[in-house]
Coordinates of C-alpha atoms and ligand atoms in Angstrom, one line a residue:
M23 CA 77.3 124.8 76.6
L24 CA 79.8 123.9 79.4
E25 CA 83.4 125.1 79.3
V26 CA 86.0 124.3 81.9
I27 CA 89.0 126.5 82.7
I28 CA 91.9 124.8 84.6
L29 CA 94.4 127.2 86.2
A30 CA 97.9 125.8 85.9
A31 CA 100.2 128.9 85.4
G32 CA 101.7 129.3 88.8
Q33 CA 105.2 128.3 89.8
G34 CA 104.2 127.1 93.2
S35 CA 107.0 128.9 95.0
R36 CA 106.1 127.2 98.3
M37 CA 107.1 123.8 96.7
Q38 CA 110.7 125.1 96.6
S39 CA 111.2 123.4 93.3
S40 CA 111.9 124.4 89.7
T41 CA 109.3 121.9 88.4
P42 CA 106.0 123.7 87.8
K43 CA 103.7 122.8 90.8
V44 CA 101.0 121.2 88.7
L45 CA 103.6 118.8 87.3
H46 CA 104.5 117.4 90.6
T47 CA 103.0 113.9 90.8
L48 CA 100.3 112.4 93.0
S49 CA 99.9 108.7 92.7
G50 CA 102.3 108.7 89.8
R51 CA 100.5 111.3 87.7
P52 CA 100.9 115.1 87.4
L53 CA 98.5 117.0 89.7
V54 CA 97.0 118.7 86.6
A55 CA 96.4 115.3 84.9
H56 CA 94.1 114.3 87.7
V57 CA 92.1 117.5 87.3
L58 CA 91.9 117.1 83.6
Q59 CA 90.6 113.5 84.0
T60 CA 87.8 114.7 86.3
A61 CA 87.0 117.6 83.9
R62 CA 86.6 115.1 81.1
R63 CA 84.0 113.1 83.0
L64 CA 81.8 116.2 83.0
N65 CA 81.6 115.9 79.2
A66 CA 82.5 119.6 78.8
D67 CA 82.2 121.1 75.4
R68 CA 85.6 122.7 75.8
I69 CA 88.5 122.5 78.2
H70 CA 90.9 125.4 78.6
V71 CA 94.1 125.2 80.5
V72 CA 95.9 128.4 81.6
V73 CA 99.7 127.9 81.5
G74 CA 102.5 130.3 82.4
Y75 CA 105.5 129.1 84.5
G76 CA 107.1 126.2 82.6
A77 CA 104.4 126.7 80.0
E78 CA 106.0 124.3 77.5
A79 CA 106.3 121.5 79.9
V80 CA 102.7 122.0 81.3
Q81 CA 101.4 122.3 77.8
S82 CA 102.9 119.0 76.7
A83 CA 101.6 117.3 79.8
V84 CA 98.0 118.3 79.0
A85 CA 98.3 118.2 75.2
S86 CA 95.3 116.6 73.6
A87 CA 92.8 117.5 70.9
D88 CA 90.1 118.5 73.4
V89 CA 92.3 120.9 75.3
Q90 CA 93.1 124.5 74.4
C91 CA 96.0 126.2 76.2
H92 CA 96.2 129.9 77.0
L93 CA 99.4 131.7 78.1
Q94 CA 99.4 133.8 81.2
A95 CA 102.8 135.5 80.6
E96 CA 102.9 137.1 84.0
Q97 CA 101.3 135.4 87.0
L98 CA 99.3 138.2 88.4
G99 CA 96.8 136.1 90.3
T100 CA 94.0 133.6 89.8
G101 CA 91.5 136.3 88.6
H102 CA 94.0 137.5 86.0
A103 CA 94.6 133.8 85.0
V104 CA 90.9 133.2 84.2
K105 CA 90.9 136.4 82.1
Q106 CA 93.4 134.8 79.7
A107 CA 91.0 132.0 78.8
I108 CA 87.6 133.6 79.2
S109 CA 87.8 135.7 76.1
S110 CA 87.8 132.4 74.1
C111 CA 84.6 131.2 75.8
Q112 CA 81.2 131.6 74.4
P113 CA 79.4 134.4 76.3
T114 CA 76.5 132.2 77.0
S115 CA 78.5 129.2 78.2
T116 CA 78.6 128.1 81.8
V117 CA 82.2 128.3 82.9
L118 CA 83.5 126.0 85.6
V119 CA 86.9 127.1 87.0
L120 CA 89.2 124.4 88.5
F121 CA 92.6 124.8 90.1
G122 CA 95.4 122.6 88.8
D123 CA 96.7 122.2 92.3
V124 CA 93.5 120.7 93.7
P125 CA 93.9 117.2 92.2
L126 CA 91.4 115.0 93.9
I127 CA 88.3 117.2 93.4
T128 CA 85.4 114.8 92.6
E129 CA 83.1 114.7 89.7
K130 CA 80.2 114.5 92.2
A131 CA 81.2 117.8 93.9
L132 CA 81.6 119.5 90.5
R133 CA 78.2 118.3 89.3
S134 CA 76.5 119.7 92.4
V135 CA 78.3 123.1 91.9
L136 CA 77.2 123.1 88.2
A137 CA 73.6 122.3 89.2
K138 CA 73.5 125.3 91.5
A139 CA 75.2 127.6 88.9
E140 CA 72.3 127.3 86.5
T141 CA 70.6 130.4 87.9
G142 CA 73.6 132.5 88.8
V143 CA 77.0 131.8 90.5
A144 CA 78.0 128.9 92.6
M145 CA 81.2 128.0 94.5
L146 CA 82.4 124.9 96.4
S147 CA 83.4 125.3 100.1
A148 CA 84.7 122.9 102.6
T149 CA 85.0 122.9 106.4
L150 CA 88.5 122.0 107.5
P151 CA 89.8 121.4 111.1
N152 CA 93.0 123.2 110.0
P153 CA 92.0 125.9 107.4
A154 CA 95.5 127.5 107.4
G155 CA 96.5 128.9 104.1
Y156 CA 93.1 128.9 102.5
G157 CA 90.8 131.7 101.6
R158 CA 88.0 131.8 104.3
V159 CA 84.3 132.1 103.4
V160 CA 82.8 135.1 105.3
R161 CA 79.0 134.9 105.8
S162 CA 76.5 137.4 107.2
A163 CA 74.8 137.0 110.5
A164 CA 71.9 135.4 108.6
G165 CA 74.4 132.9 107.1
E166 CA 74.4 134.3 103.6
F167 CA 77.6 134.4 101.6
V168 CA 79.4 137.7 101.7
A169 CA 82.9 137.2 100.4
V170 CA 86.1 135.1 100.3
V171 CA 89.0 136.7 102.3
E172 CA 92.5 135.4 101.7
E173 CA 94.4 134.3 104.8
R174 CA 96.9 137.1 104.3
D175 CA 94.2 139.7 104.1
A176 CA 92.1 138.3 106.9
T177 CA 91.4 139.7 110.4
P178 CA 92.1 137.4 113.3
E179 CA 88.3 136.7 113.6
Q180 CA 88.1 135.8 109.9
R181 CA 91.2 133.5 110.3
A182 CA 89.3 131.6 112.9
L183 CA 86.6 130.7 110.4
Q184 CA 86.9 127.1 109.3
E185 CA 84.9 127.2 106.1
I186 CA 87.3 127.6 103.2
N187 CA 87.1 128.4 99.5
T188 CA 88.1 125.3 97.5
G189 CA 88.7 127.4 94.4
V190 CA 85.9 125.8 92.4
L191 CA 83.4 128.2 91.0
A192 CA 80.9 128.3 88.1
A193 CA 78.9 131.0 86.4
K194 CA 77.9 132.2 82.9
A195 CA 80.9 133.5 81.0
E196 CA 79.4 136.9 80.2
R197 CA 78.8 137.5 83.9
L198 CA 82.4 136.4 84.9
V199 CA 83.9 138.7 82.3
G200 CA 82.0 141.7 83.9
W201 CA 83.1 140.9 87.4
L202 CA 86.7 140.1 86.4
D203 CA 87.0 143.5 84.8
R204 CA 86.1 145.0 88.2
V205 CA 88.6 143.0 90.3
R206 CA 91.4 145.1 91.7
N207 CA 94.7 144.0 93.2
Q208 CA 94.8 146.1 96.3
N209 CA 95.6 143.3 98.7
A210 CA 98.4 141.8 100.6
Q211 CA 99.8 139.9 97.6
A212 CA 99.0 142.7 95.0
E213 CA 97.3 140.0 92.9
Y214 CA 94.0 139.8 91.0
Y215 CA 92.1 137.3 93.1
L216 CA 89.5 135.1 91.4
P217 CA 87.4 134.7 94.5
D218 CA 86.8 138.5 94.5
V219 CA 84.3 137.9 91.7
L220 CA 82.1 136.2 94.3
G221 CA 82.2 139.2 96.6
L222 CA 81.3 141.4 93.6
A223 CA 78.4 139.2 92.7
S224 CA 77.0 139.4 96.2
E225 CA 77.6 143.2 96.3
D226 CA 75.5 143.3 93.1
G227 CA 72.7 141.6 95.0
M228 CA 73.2 138.3 93.3
R229 CA 72.8 135.2 95.4
V230 CA 76.1 133.2 95.6
E231 CA 75.2 129.5 95.9
V232 CA 77.7 127.8 98.2
V233 CA 77.9 124.1 97.9
C234 CA 79.6 122.6 101.0
S235 CA 81.8 119.6 100.3
D236 CA 81.3 116.7 102.6
D237 CA 84.5 114.9 101.6
D238 CA 87.4 114.6 104.0
F239 CA 90.2 115.5 101.8
D240 CA 89.2 115.6 98.1
T241 CA 89.1 119.4 98.2
Q242 CA 92.6 119.9 99.6
G243 CA 95.0 122.0 97.6
V244 CA 98.7 121.3 97.2
N245 CA 101.0 124.2 98.0
T246 CA 103.9 122.6 99.9
P247 CA 105.8 119.3 99.8
Q248 CA 104.1 118.5 103.2
Q249 CA 100.6 119.0 101.7
L250 CA 101.6 116.8 98.8
E251 CA 102.9 114.0 101.0
Q252 CA 99.8 114.2 103.2
L253 CA 97.4 114.1 100.3
E254 CA 99.3 111.2 98.7
R255 CA 99.0 109.2 101.9
L256 CA 95.3 110.0 102.3
H257 CA 94.7 109.1 98.6
Q258 CA 96.8 105.9 98.9
G259 CA 94.9 104.9 102.0
A260 CA 91.6 105.4 100.1
L261 CA 92.9 103.2 97.2
A262 CA 93.9 100.5 99.6
D263 CA 90.5 100.6 101.2
Q264 CA 88.9 100.2 97.7
L265 CA 91.1 97.1 97.2
M266 CA 90.1 95.7 100.6
N267 CA 86.5 96.4 99.9
G268 CA 86.9 94.1 96.9
G269 CA 88.4 91.4 99.0
V270 CA 92.1 92.0 98.5
R271 CA 94.2 91.2 101.6
V272 CA 96.5 94.2 102.0
S273 CA 99.0 93.8 104.8
D274 CA 99.3 97.5 105.6
R275 CA 97.3 100.3 103.9
S276 CA 100.1 102.8 104.7
R277 CA 102.7 100.6 102.9
L278 CA 101.2 100.2 99.5
D279 CA 101.6 102.7 96.7
I280 CA 99.5 102.5 93.5
R281 CA 100.8 104.9 90.9
G282 CA 98.6 103.7 88.1
R283 CA 95.8 101.2 87.8
L284 CA 95.6 97.9 89.6
Q285 CA 93.1 95.2 88.9
C286 CA 92.8 92.2 91.2
G287 CA 91.0 88.9 91.1
R288 CA 89.7 87.1 94.2
D289 CA 91.9 86.2 97.2
V290 CA 94.8 88.3 96.2
R291 CA 97.4 89.1 99.0
I292 CA 99.7 92.1 98.9
D293 CA 102.4 92.2 101.5
I294 CA 104.1 95.4 102.8
N295 CA 106.1 98.0 100.8
V296 CA 104.7 97.1 97.4
V297 CA 104.7 99.7 94.6
I298 CA 102.4 99.4 91.6
E299 CA 103.1 101.5 88.5
G300 CA 101.2 101.8 85.2
D301 CA 98.7 99.1 84.4
V302 CA 99.0 96.0 86.5
A303 CA 96.5 93.1 86.6
L304 CA 96.6 90.3 89.1
G305 CA 94.6 87.1 88.7
D306 CA 92.9 85.1 91.4
A307 CA 94.9 84.0 94.4
V308 CA 98.0 85.8 93.4
S309 CA 100.4 86.7 96.2
I310 CA 102.8 89.6 96.1
G311 CA 105.6 89.4 98.6
A312 CA 107.1 92.3 100.6
N313 CA 109.1 95.0 98.8
C314 CA 108.1 94.1 95.3
I315 CA 107.7 96.7 92.5
L316 CA 105.3 95.8 89.6
C317 CA 105.1 98.1 86.5
D318 CA 102.8 97.4 83.5
S319 CA 102.7 93.7 84.2
Q320 CA 100.1 90.9 84.4
V321 CA 100.2 88.0 86.8
G322 CA 98.1 84.9 86.3
D323 CA 96.0 82.9 88.8
G324 CA 97.8 81.5 91.8
A325 CA 101.2 82.8 90.7
Q326 CA 103.5 83.9 93.5
I327 CA 105.8 86.9 93.4
L328 CA 108.2 86.4 96.2
P329 CA 109.8 89.3 98.1
F330 CA 112.1 91.9 96.6
S331 CA 111.2 91.2 93.0
Y332 CA 111.0 93.8 90.3
L333 CA 108.7 93.2 87.3
A334 CA 108.4 95.7 84.4
G335 CA 106.5 94.9 81.2
A336 CA 106.3 91.3 82.2
S337 CA 103.6 88.7 81.8
V338 CA 103.5 85.8 84.3
S339 CA 101.2 82.9 83.8
A340 CA 99.2 80.9 86.3
G341 CA 101.1 79.1 89.1
A342 CA 104.5 80.5 88.2
V343 CA 106.9 81.4 91.0
I344 CA 109.0 84.5 90.7
G345 CA 111.8 85.5 93.1
P346 CA 112.8 86.3 95.7
Y347 CA 115.0 88.9 94.2
A348 CA 114.0 88.3 90.6
R349 CA 114.1 91.0 87.9
L350 CA 111.7 90.6 85.0
R351 CA 112.4 93.3 82.3
P352 CA 110.1 94.2 79.4
G353 CA 109.2 91.4 77.1
S354 CA 109.5 88.7 79.8
V355 CA 106.8 86.1 79.2
I356 CA 106.8 83.4 81.9
D357 CA 104.5 80.4 81.2
E358 CA 102.5 78.3 83.6
K359 CA 104.3 76.9 86.6
A360 CA 107.7 78.1 85.5
K361 CA 110.1 79.3 88.1
V362 CA 112.4 82.3 88.0
G363 CA 114.4 82.3 91.2
N364 CA 116.7 84.6 93.1
F365 CA 119.1 86.9 91.3
V366 CA 117.7 85.9 87.9
E367 CA 117.3 88.6 85.3
V368 CA 115.0 88.0 82.3
K369 CA 114.6 90.3 79.3
N370 CA 112.7 89.9 76.1
A371 CA 112.5 86.2 76.8
H372 CA 109.9 83.5 76.9
V373 CA 110.3 80.9 79.6
G374 CA 108.2 77.9 78.8
K375 CA 105.7 75.9 80.9
G376 CA 107.4 74.4 84.0
A377 CA 110.9 75.6 82.9
K378 CA 113.2 76.6 85.7
A379 CA 116.0 79.1 86.2
S380 CA 116.2 78.9 90.0
H381 CA 119.3 81.0 90.8
L382 CA 121.8 83.6 89.4
A383 CA 121.2 83.7 85.7
Y384 CA 120.7 86.1 82.8
L385 CA 118.1 85.1 80.2
G386 CA 118.1 87.9 77.5
D387 CA 116.5 87.5 74.0
A388 CA 115.8 83.9 74.6
D389 CA 113.2 81.1 74.2
I390 CA 113.4 78.6 77.0
G391 CA 111.4 75.5 76.1
P392 CA 108.9 73.8 78.4
G393 CA 110.5 71.8 81.2
A394 CA 114.0 73.2 80.5
N395 CA 116.3 73.6 83.4
V396 CA 118.8 76.5 83.4
G397 CA 121.6 76.0 86.1
A398 CA 122.9 78.6 88.4
G399 CA 125.4 81.1 86.9
T400 CA 124.2 80.5 83.3
I401 CA 124.0 83.5 81.0
T402 CA 122.9 84.1 77.5
C403 CA 125.5 86.2 75.7
N404 CA 122.9 88.0 73.6
Y405 CA 125.0 91.0 72.6
D406 CA 128.1 90.8 70.4
G407 CA 129.0 94.5 70.9
A408 CA 126.9 95.6 68.0
E409 CA 123.8 93.5 67.7
K410 CA 121.5 91.3 69.8
H411 CA 121.0 87.7 69.0
R412 CA 118.6 85.0 70.2
T413 CA 119.2 81.9 72.2
V414 CA 116.7 79.1 71.7
L415 CA 116.5 76.1 74.1
G416 CA 114.1 73.3 73.2
E417 CA 111.9 71.3 75.4
N418 CA 113.5 69.7 78.5
V419 CA 117.0 71.1 77.7
F420 CA 119.3 70.9 80.7
V421 CA 122.0 73.6 81.0
G422 CA 124.6 72.8 83.7
S423 CA 125.7 75.5 86.1
N424 CA 128.0 78.3 85.1
S425 CA 127.4 77.9 81.4
T426 CA 127.9 80.6 78.8
L427 CA 125.4 80.4 75.9
V428 CA 126.8 82.5 73.0
A429 CA 124.0 83.6 70.7
P430 CA 122.8 83.1 68.1
L431 CA 122.4 79.6 69.4
T432 CA 119.9 76.7 69.3
I433 CA 119.9 73.8 71.7
E434 CA 117.3 71.3 70.5
S435 CA 115.0 69.5 72.8
G436 CA 116.6 67.1 75.3
G437 CA 120.0 68.7 74.6
F438 CA 122.3 68.6 77.7
V439 CA 125.1 71.1 78.4
A440 CA 127.8 70.1 80.8
A441 CA 128.5 72.6 83.7
G442 CA 131.0 75.3 83.0
S443 CA 130.7 75.1 79.2
T444 CA 131.0 78.0 76.8
I445 CA 128.6 76.9 74.0
T446 CA 129.1 78.6 70.6
D447 CA 127.7 75.9 68.3
D448 CA 124.2 74.5 68.0
V449 CA 123.4 71.3 69.9
K450 CA 121.1 68.7 68.4
T451 CA 118.4 66.7 70.1
D452 CA 119.6 64.6 73.0
Q453 CA 123.3 65.5 72.4
L454 CA 125.6 66.2 75.3
A455 CA 127.7 69.3 74.7
V456 CA 130.9 69.7 76.8
A457 CA 133.0 72.8 76.1
R458 CA 135.5 73.3 78.9
G459 CA 139.1 72.4 79.6
R460 CA 139.6 68.8 80.8
Q461 CA 140.7 68.3 84.4
R462 CA 144.2 67.2 85.0
N463 CA 145.3 65.9 88.5
V464 CA 149.0 66.3 89.3
D465 CA 150.5 63.8 91.8
G466 CA 152.9 64.9 94.5
W467 CA 152.2 68.6 94.2
Q468 CA 154.4 70.8 96.3
R469 CA 152.6 73.9 97.6
P470 CA 154.5 77.2 97.0
V471 CA 156.0 78.5 100.2
K472 CA 156.9 82.1 101.3
P473 CA 160.7 82.8 101.1
S474 CA 160.9 83.5 104.9
E475 CA 159.5 80.1 105.7
S476 CA 161.9 78.2 103.4
E477 CA 165.1 79.5 105.2
Ligands
LIG525 C1 93.7 129.8 96.2 C2 92.6 130.7 96.5 C3 92.1 130.4 97.9 C4 91.7 129.0 98.0 C5 92.8 128.0 97.6 C6 92.2 126.6 97.5 C7 92.9 132.8 95.3 C8 93.4 134.2 95.3 N1 93.0 132.1 96.4 O1 94.8 130.1 97.1 O2 91.0 131.3 98.2 O3 91.3 128.7 99.4 O4 93.3 128.4 96.3 O5 93.2 125.7 97.2 O6 92.4 132.3 94.3 N2 97.5 130.3 89.2 C9 97.6 130.7 87.9 N3 98.0 132.0 87.7 C10 98.3 132.8 88.7 C11 98.2 132.4 90.1 C12 97.8 131.1 90.3 O7 97.3 130.0 87.0 O8 98.6 134.0 88.5 C13 97.1 128.9 89.4 C14 98.1 128.0 90.2 O9 98.9 127.4 89.2 C15 97.2 127.0 91.0 C16 95.9 127.8 91.2 O10 95.9 128.9 90.3 O11 97.0 125.9 90.2 C17 95.8 128.3 92.6 O12 96.9 129.2 92.9 P1 97.6 129.2 94.3 O13 98.7 130.2 94.2 O14 97.9 127.8 94.7 O15 96.5 129.8 95.2 P2 96.3 129.5 96.8 O16 97.2 130.3 97.6 O17 96.3 128.0 97.1
LIG526 MG1 96.9 126.4 95.9

């Protein structure tokens, strides 16, 4: 049986934040959520999470039927943290310990540690050009594992070692229990260190299997805002590479942020400073202009999202053109070849095939028929102060500029609204609706003059 224990009880004081460290986000998701996702891929029989600082918030972030939380009321160290969960593990289980602040650890690395743990105890190390802050792996002259020494307890010679402890270790539960009982806190931080169990194992004459990670950054821990920023950039770079490997044309790998899942068809182009959140799907030959944000949206083949547009919960069909500076809010459904232009806001509205709202409009709770044309400055008055109402425009309706459409309202197909109208009554097929004051021209008009000029 395999049981995974994820340590997530620390405050993370070096983050200088009141948010528990494991809830800081990487690529839009809490650090601990990444670890949990990887743990699930191992098909563990049970997953334990040790919570402490901000326990309620961490617990609700990981809440799920397959997760059991354990409270570490006082954070007395990583060894002490494992103790809080291990009493719930089956003695014969293989226990894999993961740190909630090492978010990008890979399934592959964990599987190789588990394979080595079958006979005894195994840990994952990495060799870093800059090992500052990590526990160092001390080996004998013959290269055998001896112990992990934390940086603050290390001699200058030990600090010069570049092989570090990633925090990942695995052993049978009953063995871990025995070693954890023997761990003492006589060290620089007066904490019960988990890696001390490895030293105890080797003292007992048991071979500690060290798996050396060959990844560049997947084993890095997050302890400071700088480390989080660096890891985010490395991770985002890797995501951009994956897209480019699939043929996506990314203008600058350092100016794309994917905080969720992005699916792309062929010949997609993504310009600079684009942010993707939640689930976003782009069809073939879609282009996303500079400075766009897309959250939980789909964009059909050949559609263009022009610069500075913000889409959230929107569905855009093939060949549509959105922006520049368009805002599509949840429930926006834009049909084929429709156009939503600059400074147009759409919410809970269906814009039919080939319909156009090219400039400066608000379309809320509306159905805009195929081929309709909504002039600049037109708004749907969907809210009467208490309730929302719908505006329905039929096929090929023409709404002149600066019109106010007071919902509930229906303008049947071919209806025509004169510019500057405030429309409160339904308009029938092919009617013209004019609802504005008539123009009056006054002959011989004398301009007002200032009193000083009239003297
Ligand atoms: C730890 C390791 C270090 C390793 C590094 C890898 C120890 C003593 N040191 O150092 O050898 O190189 O990780 O990233 O283990 N936690 C608890 N309860 C506690 C203390 C910590 O749950 O009482 C959790 C934290 O929330 C965190 C993880 O354990 O998720 C690691 O703790 P952290 O304080 O970040 O340890 P490091 O100093 O990074
Ligand atoms: Mg850490």
